[in-house]
CSV table of C-alpha atoms in Angstrom, one decimal:
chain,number,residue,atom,x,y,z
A,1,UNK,CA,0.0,0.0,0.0
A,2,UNK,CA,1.2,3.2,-1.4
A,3,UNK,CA,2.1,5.9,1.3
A,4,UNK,CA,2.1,9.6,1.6
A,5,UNK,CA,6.4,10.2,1.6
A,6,UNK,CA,7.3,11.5,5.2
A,7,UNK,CA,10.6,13.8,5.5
A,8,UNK,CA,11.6,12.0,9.1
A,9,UNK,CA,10.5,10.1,11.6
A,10,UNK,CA,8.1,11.8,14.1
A,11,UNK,CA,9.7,11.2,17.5
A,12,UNK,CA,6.3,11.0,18.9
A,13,UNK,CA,2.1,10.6,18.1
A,14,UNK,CA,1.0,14.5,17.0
A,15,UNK,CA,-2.0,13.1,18.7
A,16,UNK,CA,-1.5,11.3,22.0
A,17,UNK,CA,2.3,12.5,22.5
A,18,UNK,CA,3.8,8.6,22.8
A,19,UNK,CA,6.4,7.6,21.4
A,20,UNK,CA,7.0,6.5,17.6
A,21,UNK,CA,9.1,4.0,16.2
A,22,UNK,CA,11.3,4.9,12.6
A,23,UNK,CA,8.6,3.8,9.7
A,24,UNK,CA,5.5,3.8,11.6
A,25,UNK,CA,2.5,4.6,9.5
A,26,UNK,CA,0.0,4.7,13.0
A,27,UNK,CA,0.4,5.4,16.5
A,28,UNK,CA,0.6,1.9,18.3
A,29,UNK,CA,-1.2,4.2,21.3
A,30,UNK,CA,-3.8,6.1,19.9
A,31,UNK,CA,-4.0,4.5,16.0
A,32,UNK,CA,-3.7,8.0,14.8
A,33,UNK,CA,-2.5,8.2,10.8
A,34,UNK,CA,0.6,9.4,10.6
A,35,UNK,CA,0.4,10.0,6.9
A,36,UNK,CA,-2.6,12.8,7.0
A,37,UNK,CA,0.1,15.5,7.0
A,38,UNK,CA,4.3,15.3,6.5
A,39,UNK,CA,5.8,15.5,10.0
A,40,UNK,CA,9.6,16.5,10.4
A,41,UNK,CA,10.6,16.0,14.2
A,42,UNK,CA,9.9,18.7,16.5
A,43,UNK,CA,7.6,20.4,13.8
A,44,UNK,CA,4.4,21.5,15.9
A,45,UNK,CA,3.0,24.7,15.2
A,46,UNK,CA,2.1,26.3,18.7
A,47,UNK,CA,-2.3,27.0,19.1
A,48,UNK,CA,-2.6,29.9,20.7
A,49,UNK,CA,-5.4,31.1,21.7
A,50,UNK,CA,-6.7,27.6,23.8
A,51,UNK,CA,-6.2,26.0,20.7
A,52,UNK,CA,-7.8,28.2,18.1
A,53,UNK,CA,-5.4,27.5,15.0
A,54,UNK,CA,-4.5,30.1,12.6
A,55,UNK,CA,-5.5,29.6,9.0
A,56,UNK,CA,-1.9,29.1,8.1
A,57,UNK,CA,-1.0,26.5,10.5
A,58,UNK,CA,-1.3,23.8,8.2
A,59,UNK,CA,1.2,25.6,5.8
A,60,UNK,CA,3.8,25.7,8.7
A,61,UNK,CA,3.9,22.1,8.3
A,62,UNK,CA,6.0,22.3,5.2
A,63,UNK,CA,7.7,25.4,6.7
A,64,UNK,CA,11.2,26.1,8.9
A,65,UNK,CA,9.5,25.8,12.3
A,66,UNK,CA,8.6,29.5,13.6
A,67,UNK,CA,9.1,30.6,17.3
A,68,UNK,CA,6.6,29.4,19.5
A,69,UNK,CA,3.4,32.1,20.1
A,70,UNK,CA,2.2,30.8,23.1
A,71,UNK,CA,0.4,32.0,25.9
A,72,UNK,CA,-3.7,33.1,26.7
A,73,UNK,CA,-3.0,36.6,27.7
A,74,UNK,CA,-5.1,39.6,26.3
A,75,UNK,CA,-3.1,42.7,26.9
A,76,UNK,CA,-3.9,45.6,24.8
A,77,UNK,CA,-1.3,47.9,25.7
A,78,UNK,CA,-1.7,50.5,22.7
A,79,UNK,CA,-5.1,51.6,23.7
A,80,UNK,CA,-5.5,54.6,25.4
A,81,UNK,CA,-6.4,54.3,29.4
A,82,UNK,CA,-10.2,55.1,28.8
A,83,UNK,CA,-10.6,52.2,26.8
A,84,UNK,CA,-12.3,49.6,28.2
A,85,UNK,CA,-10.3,46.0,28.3
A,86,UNK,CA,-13.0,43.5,28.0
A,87,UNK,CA,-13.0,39.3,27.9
A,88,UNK,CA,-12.4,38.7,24.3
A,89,UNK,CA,-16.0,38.4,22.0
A,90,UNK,CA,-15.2,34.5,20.9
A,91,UNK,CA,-17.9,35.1,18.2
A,92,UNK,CA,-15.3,37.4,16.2
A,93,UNK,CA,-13.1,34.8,14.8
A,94,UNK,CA,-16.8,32.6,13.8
A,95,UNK,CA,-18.1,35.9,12.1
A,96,UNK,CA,-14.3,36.4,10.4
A,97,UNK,CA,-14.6,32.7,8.5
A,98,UNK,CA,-11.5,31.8,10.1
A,99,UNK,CA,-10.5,28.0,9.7
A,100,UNK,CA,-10.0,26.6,12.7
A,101,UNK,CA,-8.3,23.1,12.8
A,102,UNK,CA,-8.3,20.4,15.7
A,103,UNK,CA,-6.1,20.0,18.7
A,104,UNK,CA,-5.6,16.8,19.2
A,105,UNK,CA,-5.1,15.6,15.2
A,106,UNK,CA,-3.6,18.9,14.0
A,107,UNK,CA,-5.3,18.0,11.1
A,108,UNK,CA,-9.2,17.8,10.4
A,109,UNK,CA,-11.3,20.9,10.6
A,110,UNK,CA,-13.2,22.0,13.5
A,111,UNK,CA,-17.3,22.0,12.7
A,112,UNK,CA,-19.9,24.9,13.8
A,113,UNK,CA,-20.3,22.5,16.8
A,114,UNK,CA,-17.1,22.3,18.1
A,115,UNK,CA,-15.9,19.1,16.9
A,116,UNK,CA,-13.2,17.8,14.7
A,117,UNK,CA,-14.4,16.1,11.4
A,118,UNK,CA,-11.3,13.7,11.4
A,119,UNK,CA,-11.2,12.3,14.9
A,120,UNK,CA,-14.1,14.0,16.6
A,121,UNK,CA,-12.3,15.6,19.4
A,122,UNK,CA,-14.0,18.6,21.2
A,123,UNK,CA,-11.8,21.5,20.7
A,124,UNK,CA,-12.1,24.3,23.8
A,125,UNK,CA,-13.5,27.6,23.7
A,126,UNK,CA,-12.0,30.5,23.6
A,127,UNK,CA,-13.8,31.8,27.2
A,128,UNK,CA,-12.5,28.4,28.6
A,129,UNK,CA,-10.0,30.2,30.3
A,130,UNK,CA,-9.1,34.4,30.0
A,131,UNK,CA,-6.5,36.0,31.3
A,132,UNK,CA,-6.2,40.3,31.0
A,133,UNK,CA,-4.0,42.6,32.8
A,134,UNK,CA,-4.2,46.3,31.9
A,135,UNK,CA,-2.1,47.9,34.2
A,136,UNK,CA,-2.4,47.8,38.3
A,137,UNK,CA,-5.5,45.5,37.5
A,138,UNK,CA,-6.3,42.3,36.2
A,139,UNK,CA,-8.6,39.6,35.6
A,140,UNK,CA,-8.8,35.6,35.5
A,141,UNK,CA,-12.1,33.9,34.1
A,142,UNK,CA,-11.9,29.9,33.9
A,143,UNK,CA,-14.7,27.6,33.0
A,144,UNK,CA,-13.9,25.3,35.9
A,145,UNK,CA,-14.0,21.2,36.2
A,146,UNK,CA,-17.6,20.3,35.9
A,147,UNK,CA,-19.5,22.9,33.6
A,148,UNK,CA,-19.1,22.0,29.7
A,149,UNK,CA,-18.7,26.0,28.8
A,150,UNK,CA,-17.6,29.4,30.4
A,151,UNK,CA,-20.8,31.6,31.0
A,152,UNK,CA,-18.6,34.4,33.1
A,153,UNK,CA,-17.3,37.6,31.5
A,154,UNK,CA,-15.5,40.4,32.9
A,155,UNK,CA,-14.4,44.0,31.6
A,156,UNK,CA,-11.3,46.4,32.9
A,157,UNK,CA,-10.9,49.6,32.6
A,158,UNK,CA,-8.9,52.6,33.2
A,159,UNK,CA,-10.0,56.6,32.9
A,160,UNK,CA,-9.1,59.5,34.0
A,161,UNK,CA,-11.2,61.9,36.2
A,162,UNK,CA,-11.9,65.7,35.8
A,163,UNK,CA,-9.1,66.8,38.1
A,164,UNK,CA,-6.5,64.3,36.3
A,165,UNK,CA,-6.4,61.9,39.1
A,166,UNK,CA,-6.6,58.0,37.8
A,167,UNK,CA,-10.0,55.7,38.6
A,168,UNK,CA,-10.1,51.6,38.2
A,169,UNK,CA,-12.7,50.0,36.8
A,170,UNK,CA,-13.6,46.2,37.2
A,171,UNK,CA,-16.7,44.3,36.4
A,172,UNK,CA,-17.4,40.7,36.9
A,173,UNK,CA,-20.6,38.9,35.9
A,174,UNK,CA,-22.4,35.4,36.1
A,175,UNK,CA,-24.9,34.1,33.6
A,176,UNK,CA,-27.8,31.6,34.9
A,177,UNK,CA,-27.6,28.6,33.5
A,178,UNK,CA,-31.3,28.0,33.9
A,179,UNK,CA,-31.8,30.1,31.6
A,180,UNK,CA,-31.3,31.1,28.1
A,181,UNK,CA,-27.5,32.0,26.5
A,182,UNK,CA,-26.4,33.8,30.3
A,183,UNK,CA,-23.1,33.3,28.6
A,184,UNK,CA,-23.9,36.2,26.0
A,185,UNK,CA,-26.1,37.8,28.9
A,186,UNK,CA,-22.8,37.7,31.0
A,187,UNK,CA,-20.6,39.4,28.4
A,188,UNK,CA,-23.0,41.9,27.0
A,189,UNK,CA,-23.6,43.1,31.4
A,190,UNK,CA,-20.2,43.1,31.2
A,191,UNK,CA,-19.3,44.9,28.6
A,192,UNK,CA,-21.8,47.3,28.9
A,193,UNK,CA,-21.4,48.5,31.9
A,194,UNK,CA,-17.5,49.0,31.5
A,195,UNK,CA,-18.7,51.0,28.8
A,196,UNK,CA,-20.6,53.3,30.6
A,197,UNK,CA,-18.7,53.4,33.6
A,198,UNK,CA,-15.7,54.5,31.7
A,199,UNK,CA,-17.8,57.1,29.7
A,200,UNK,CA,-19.3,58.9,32.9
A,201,UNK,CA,-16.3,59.5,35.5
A,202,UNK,CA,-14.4,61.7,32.9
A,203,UNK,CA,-17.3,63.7,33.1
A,204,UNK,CA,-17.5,64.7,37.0
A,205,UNK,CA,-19.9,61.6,37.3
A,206,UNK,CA,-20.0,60.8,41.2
A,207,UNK,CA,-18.3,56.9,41.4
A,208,UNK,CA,-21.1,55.9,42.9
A,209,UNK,CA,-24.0,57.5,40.7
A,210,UNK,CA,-22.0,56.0,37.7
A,211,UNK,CA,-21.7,52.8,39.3
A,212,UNK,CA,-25.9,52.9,39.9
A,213,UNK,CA,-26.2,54.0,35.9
A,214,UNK,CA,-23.6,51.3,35.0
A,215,UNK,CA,-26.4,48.8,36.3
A,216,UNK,CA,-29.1,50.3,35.0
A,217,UNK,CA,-27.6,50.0,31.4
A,218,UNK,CA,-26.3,46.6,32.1
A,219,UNK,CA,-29.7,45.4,33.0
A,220,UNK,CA,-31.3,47.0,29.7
A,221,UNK,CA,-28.7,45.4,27.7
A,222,UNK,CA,-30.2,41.8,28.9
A,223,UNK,CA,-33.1,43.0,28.6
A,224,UNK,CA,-32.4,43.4,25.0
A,225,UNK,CA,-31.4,40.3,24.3
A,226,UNK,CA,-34.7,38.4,25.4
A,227,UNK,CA,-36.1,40.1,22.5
A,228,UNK,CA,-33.2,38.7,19.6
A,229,UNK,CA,-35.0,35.9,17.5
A,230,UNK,CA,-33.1,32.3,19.1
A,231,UNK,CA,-31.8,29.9,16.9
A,232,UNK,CA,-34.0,26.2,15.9
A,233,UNK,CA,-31.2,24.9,18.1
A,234,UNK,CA,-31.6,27.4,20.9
A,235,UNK,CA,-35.3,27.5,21.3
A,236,UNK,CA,-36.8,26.4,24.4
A,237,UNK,CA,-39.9,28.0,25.2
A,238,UNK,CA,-40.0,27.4,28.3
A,239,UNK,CA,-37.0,29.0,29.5
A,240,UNK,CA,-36.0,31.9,30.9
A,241,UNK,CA,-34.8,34.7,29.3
A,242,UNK,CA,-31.0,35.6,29.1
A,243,UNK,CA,-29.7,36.6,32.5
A,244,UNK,CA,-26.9,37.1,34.8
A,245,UNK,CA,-25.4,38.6,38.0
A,246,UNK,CA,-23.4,41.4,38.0
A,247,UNK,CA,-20.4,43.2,40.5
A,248,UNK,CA,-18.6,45.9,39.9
A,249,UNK,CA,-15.8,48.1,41.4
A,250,UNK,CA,-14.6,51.6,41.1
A,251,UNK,CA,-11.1,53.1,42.9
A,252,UNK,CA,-10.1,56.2,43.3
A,253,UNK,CA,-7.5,58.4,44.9
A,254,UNK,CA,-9.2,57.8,48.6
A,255,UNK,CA,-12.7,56.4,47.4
A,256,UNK,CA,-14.1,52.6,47.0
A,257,UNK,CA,-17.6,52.1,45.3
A,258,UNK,CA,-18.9,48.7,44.6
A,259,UNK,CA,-22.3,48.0,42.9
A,260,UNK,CA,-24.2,44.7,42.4
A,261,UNK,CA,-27.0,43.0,41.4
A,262,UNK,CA,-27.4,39.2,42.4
A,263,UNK,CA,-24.6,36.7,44.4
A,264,UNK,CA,-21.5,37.6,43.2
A,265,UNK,CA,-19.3,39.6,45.5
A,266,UNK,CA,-16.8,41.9,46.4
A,267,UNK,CA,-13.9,41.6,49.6
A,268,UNK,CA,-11.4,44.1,50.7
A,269,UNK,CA,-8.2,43.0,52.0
A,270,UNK,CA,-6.1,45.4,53.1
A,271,UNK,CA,-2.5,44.9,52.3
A,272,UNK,CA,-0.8,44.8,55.9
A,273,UNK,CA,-3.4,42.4,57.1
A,274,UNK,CA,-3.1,44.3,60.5
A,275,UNK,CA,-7.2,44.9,60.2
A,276,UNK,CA,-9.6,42.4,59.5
A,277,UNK,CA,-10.6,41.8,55.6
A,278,UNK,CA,-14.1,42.5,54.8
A,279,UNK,CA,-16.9,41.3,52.4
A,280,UNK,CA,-18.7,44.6,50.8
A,281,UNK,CA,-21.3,43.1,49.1
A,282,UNK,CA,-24.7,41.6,50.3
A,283,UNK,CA,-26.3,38.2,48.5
A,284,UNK,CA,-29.6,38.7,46.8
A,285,UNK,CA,-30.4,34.7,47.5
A,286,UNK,CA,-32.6,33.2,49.7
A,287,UNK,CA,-29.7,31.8,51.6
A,288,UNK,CA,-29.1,35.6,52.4
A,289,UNK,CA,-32.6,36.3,53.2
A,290,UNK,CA,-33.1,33.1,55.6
A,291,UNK,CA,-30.3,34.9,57.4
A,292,UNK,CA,-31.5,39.0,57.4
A,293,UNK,CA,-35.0,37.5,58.6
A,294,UNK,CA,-33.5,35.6,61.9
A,295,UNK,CA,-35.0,32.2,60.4
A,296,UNK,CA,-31.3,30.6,60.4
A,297,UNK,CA,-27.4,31.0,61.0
A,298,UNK,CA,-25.5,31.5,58.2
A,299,UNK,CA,-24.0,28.2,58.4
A,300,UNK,CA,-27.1,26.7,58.5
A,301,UNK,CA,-28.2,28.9,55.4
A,302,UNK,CA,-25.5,28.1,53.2
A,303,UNK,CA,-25.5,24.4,54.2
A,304,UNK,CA,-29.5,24.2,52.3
A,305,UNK,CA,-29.2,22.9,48.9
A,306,UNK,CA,-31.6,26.6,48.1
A,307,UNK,CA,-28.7,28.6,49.3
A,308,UNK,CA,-27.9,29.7,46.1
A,309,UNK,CA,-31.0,30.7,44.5
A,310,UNK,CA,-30.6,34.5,43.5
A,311,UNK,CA,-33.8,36.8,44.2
A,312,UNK,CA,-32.0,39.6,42.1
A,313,UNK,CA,-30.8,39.1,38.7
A,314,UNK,CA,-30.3,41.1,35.3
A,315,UNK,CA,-33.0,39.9,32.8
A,316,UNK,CA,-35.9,40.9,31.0
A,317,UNK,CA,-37.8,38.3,33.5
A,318,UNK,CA,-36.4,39.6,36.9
A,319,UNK,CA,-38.6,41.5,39.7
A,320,UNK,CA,-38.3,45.4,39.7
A,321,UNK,CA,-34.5,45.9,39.5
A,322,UNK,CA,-32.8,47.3,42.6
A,323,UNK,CA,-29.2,48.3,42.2
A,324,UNK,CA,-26.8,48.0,45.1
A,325,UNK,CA,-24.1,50.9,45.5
A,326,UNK,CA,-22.1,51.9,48.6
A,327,UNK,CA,-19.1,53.8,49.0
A,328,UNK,CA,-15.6,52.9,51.0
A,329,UNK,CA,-12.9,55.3,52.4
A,330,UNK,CA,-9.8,52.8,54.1
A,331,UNK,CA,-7.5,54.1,55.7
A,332,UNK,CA,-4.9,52.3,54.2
A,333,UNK,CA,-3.8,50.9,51.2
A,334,UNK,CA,-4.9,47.2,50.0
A,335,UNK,CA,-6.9,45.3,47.2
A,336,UNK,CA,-10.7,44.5,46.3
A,337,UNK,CA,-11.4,41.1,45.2
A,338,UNK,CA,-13.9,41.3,42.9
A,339,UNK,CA,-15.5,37.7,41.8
A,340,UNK,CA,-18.4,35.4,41.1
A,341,UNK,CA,-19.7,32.5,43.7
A,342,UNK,CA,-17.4,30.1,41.9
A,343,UNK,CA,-14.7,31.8,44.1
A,344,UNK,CA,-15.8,32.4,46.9
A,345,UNK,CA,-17.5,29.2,47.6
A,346,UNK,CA,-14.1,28.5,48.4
A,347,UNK,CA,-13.3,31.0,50.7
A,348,UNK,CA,-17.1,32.6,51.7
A,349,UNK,CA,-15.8,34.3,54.7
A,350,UNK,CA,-13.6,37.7,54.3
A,351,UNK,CA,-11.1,36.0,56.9
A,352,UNK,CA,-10.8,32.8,54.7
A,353,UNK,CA,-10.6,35.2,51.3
A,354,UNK,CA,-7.4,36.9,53.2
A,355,UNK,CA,-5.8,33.9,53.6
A,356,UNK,CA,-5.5,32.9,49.9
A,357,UNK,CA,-4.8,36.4,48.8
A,358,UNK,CA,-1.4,36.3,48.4
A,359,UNK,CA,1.1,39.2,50.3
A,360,UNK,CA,2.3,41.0,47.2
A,361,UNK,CA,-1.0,40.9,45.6
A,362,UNK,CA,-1.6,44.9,45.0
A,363,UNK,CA,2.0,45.0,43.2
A,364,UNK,CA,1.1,41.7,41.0
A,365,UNK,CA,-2.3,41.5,40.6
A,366,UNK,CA,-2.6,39.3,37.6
A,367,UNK,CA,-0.6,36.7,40.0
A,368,UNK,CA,-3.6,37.3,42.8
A,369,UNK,CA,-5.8,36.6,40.2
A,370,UNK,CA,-4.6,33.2,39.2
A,371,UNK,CA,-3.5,32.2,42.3
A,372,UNK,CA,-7.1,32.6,43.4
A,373,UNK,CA,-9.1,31.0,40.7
A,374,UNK,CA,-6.3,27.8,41.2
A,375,UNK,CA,-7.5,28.2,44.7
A,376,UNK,CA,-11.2,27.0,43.2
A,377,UNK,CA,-10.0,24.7,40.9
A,378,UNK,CA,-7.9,22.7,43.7
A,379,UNK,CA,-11.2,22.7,45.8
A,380,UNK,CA,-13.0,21.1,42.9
A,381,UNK,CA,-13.9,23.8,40.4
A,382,UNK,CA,-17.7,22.9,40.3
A,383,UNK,CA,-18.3,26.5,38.9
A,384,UNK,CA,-17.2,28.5,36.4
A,385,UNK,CA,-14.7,31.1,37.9
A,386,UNK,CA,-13.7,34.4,37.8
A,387,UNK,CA,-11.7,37.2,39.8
A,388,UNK,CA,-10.5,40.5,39.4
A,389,UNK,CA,-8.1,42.4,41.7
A,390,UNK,CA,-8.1,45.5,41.8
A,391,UNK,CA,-5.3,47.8,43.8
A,392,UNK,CA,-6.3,50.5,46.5
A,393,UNK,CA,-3.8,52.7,47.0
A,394,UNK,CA,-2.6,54.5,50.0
A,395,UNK,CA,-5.2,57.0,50.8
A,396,UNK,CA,-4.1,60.8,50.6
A,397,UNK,CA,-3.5,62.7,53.4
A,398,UNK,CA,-6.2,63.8,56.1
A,399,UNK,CA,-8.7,61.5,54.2
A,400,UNK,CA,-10.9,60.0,56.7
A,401,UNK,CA,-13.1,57.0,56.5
A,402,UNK,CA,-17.0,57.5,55.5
């Protein structure tokens, strides 16, 4: 039987990574055909982007070997500070036409659904895991060990106020996955209400009346998509529409605002540890409420398999929408923790948040933020996951606490 010439023997399976023997044709491990594509030894062209091949890839294959790309980071450094840095839109390289071609084979192309025509692998996502630093603040989004896609989105920013002092933006949200595409409700919150957030303080907007007008916009962006016509393969009239939780912070020189709608929270630990950490943010889920009413502990609470069932959400189907804003003056420098329930149901108390935050956290944020969501992943990773840290710096002089 004829067979397609090779240049060398591939030292090991493109496919499963064992070991080849000189002349093999398949993979003793894996059975994978070696003679799909010409191999040359060491000849891999590095997937960046989770995996998301370049349309030339395949050509590499009969090309010298180019340096390795590697790497899931997002940094934008050209854009200007009141730009907002958002989770990448993994719809742009669909809408583009770009080829995509599998992971594992390295050589069948990826269908609409995520599979690979030759050996039917499942390729990841592009929000399977996103990592974005812009600055003294950064982000970490991961889809977790148990959920089949991301449905968490996050945007960063960085503006500049009226009286050229600096402000930090961060927003963090978490699509319901009872109900319909909280994966695009979660990105367009997101997105959204970096958008506005950015767009108000350089105009003299008070932090916390942006923050309020941030959520309002977020929520109407939802809204919106509940009215979108679904695909035949989305359409489930029975459920809900699109929605998803939202928190968001704002720092300034001597000023903390954090807003939110739903479970997701926000912590502040302060950097010398010599005062306690605190959680800033109040659930809106009938865990919470069991507890405001007297009707049982918080351990108790949280222990009920209803704990997390939100009573406030972003969604054309939620009750009257209520904002939460409130503003922070510490007296001393630290970080805010920003994040959805897939964190911090590994570390629900502010004392137990402190202790995984690591020491140099407000000088290497980005390392805070992956420290913390490996944090979730070691204690099972049953939910997507996603932080951002955000720096508070030493307050100014004579600034007092509110």
């Amino acid at each position: 039987m004829s067979q397609m010439p090779r240049q060398a023997a591939l030292p090991t399976c493109p496919s499963c990574a064992e070991p080849l023997d000189a002349g093999d044709r398949y993979c003793g491990a894996c059975g994978f055909d070696l003679s799909v594509v010409p191999h040359r030894p060491d000849d891999h062209p590095t997937l960046a982007m989770n995996g998301a091949a370049a349309p030339e890839a395949l050509a590499a294959w009969a090309a010298p070997a180019a340096a390795p790309t590697g790497g899931v980071r997002f940094d934008r450094p050209a854009e200007p500070e009141e730009y907002p840095l958002q989770a990448p839109d993994p719809r742009v390289a669909a809408e583009a036409g770009a080829v995509k071609v599998c992971v594992a084979c390295r050589a069948g192309r990826v269908d609409d659904d995520g599979y690979c025509e030759n050996c039917g692998h499942a390729q990841p996502r592009e929000r399977d895991h996103m990592e974005l630093e812009s600055g003294p603040v950064a982000a970490v989004s991961d889809r977790g060990l148990r959920h089949h896609r991301n449905e968490d989105s996050f945007s960063l920013g960085r503006a500049t106020l009226p009286d050229g002092s600096p402000a930090l933006v961060a927003i963090v949200c978490d699509g319901v996955s009872s109900a319909t595409r909280p994966d695009d409700a979660s990105m367009a919150a997101a997105r959204t209400a970096g958008d506005t957030l950015l767009a108000a303080l350089p105009q003299g907007t008070h932090p916390q009346a942006a923050m309020h007008k941030a959520i309002v916009a977020a929520a109407n962006a939802v809204n919106a998509l509940a009215g979108e016509p679904a695909t035949a393969r989305e359409h489930t009239p029975h459920q809900n529409s699109p929605a998803c939780t939202l928190v968001g912070a704002v720092v300034t020189a001597g000023l903390l605002v954090v807003g939110w709608v739903g479970d997701s929270r926000a912590y502040w630990v302060p950097a010398d540890r010599a005062t306690p950490p605190a959680r800033l943010t109040e659930d809106d889920s009938w865990a919470a409420q069991m507890v405001a009413a007297g009707l049982m502990s918080e351990a108790e609470a949280y222990a009920d398999e209803r704990a997390h069932a939100i009573t406030g959400w972003l969604g054309a189907d939620a009750y009257e929408l209520e904002p939460h804003t409130a503003s922070f003056k510490p007296d001393r420098p630290g970080v805010v923790v920003v994040c959805t329930d897939g964190l911090w149901n590994y570390a629900e108390a502010a004392e137990e948040m402190a202790e995984v935050v690591p020491l140099d956290a407000a000088v290497r944020p980005l390392h805070c933020a992956q420290v913390l969501v490996g944090h979730a992943l070691d204690g099972g990773g049953h939910d997507n996951v996603t932080v951002a840290v955000v720096p508070f710096p030493a307050p100014p002089q004579g600034a007092g606490n509110a």
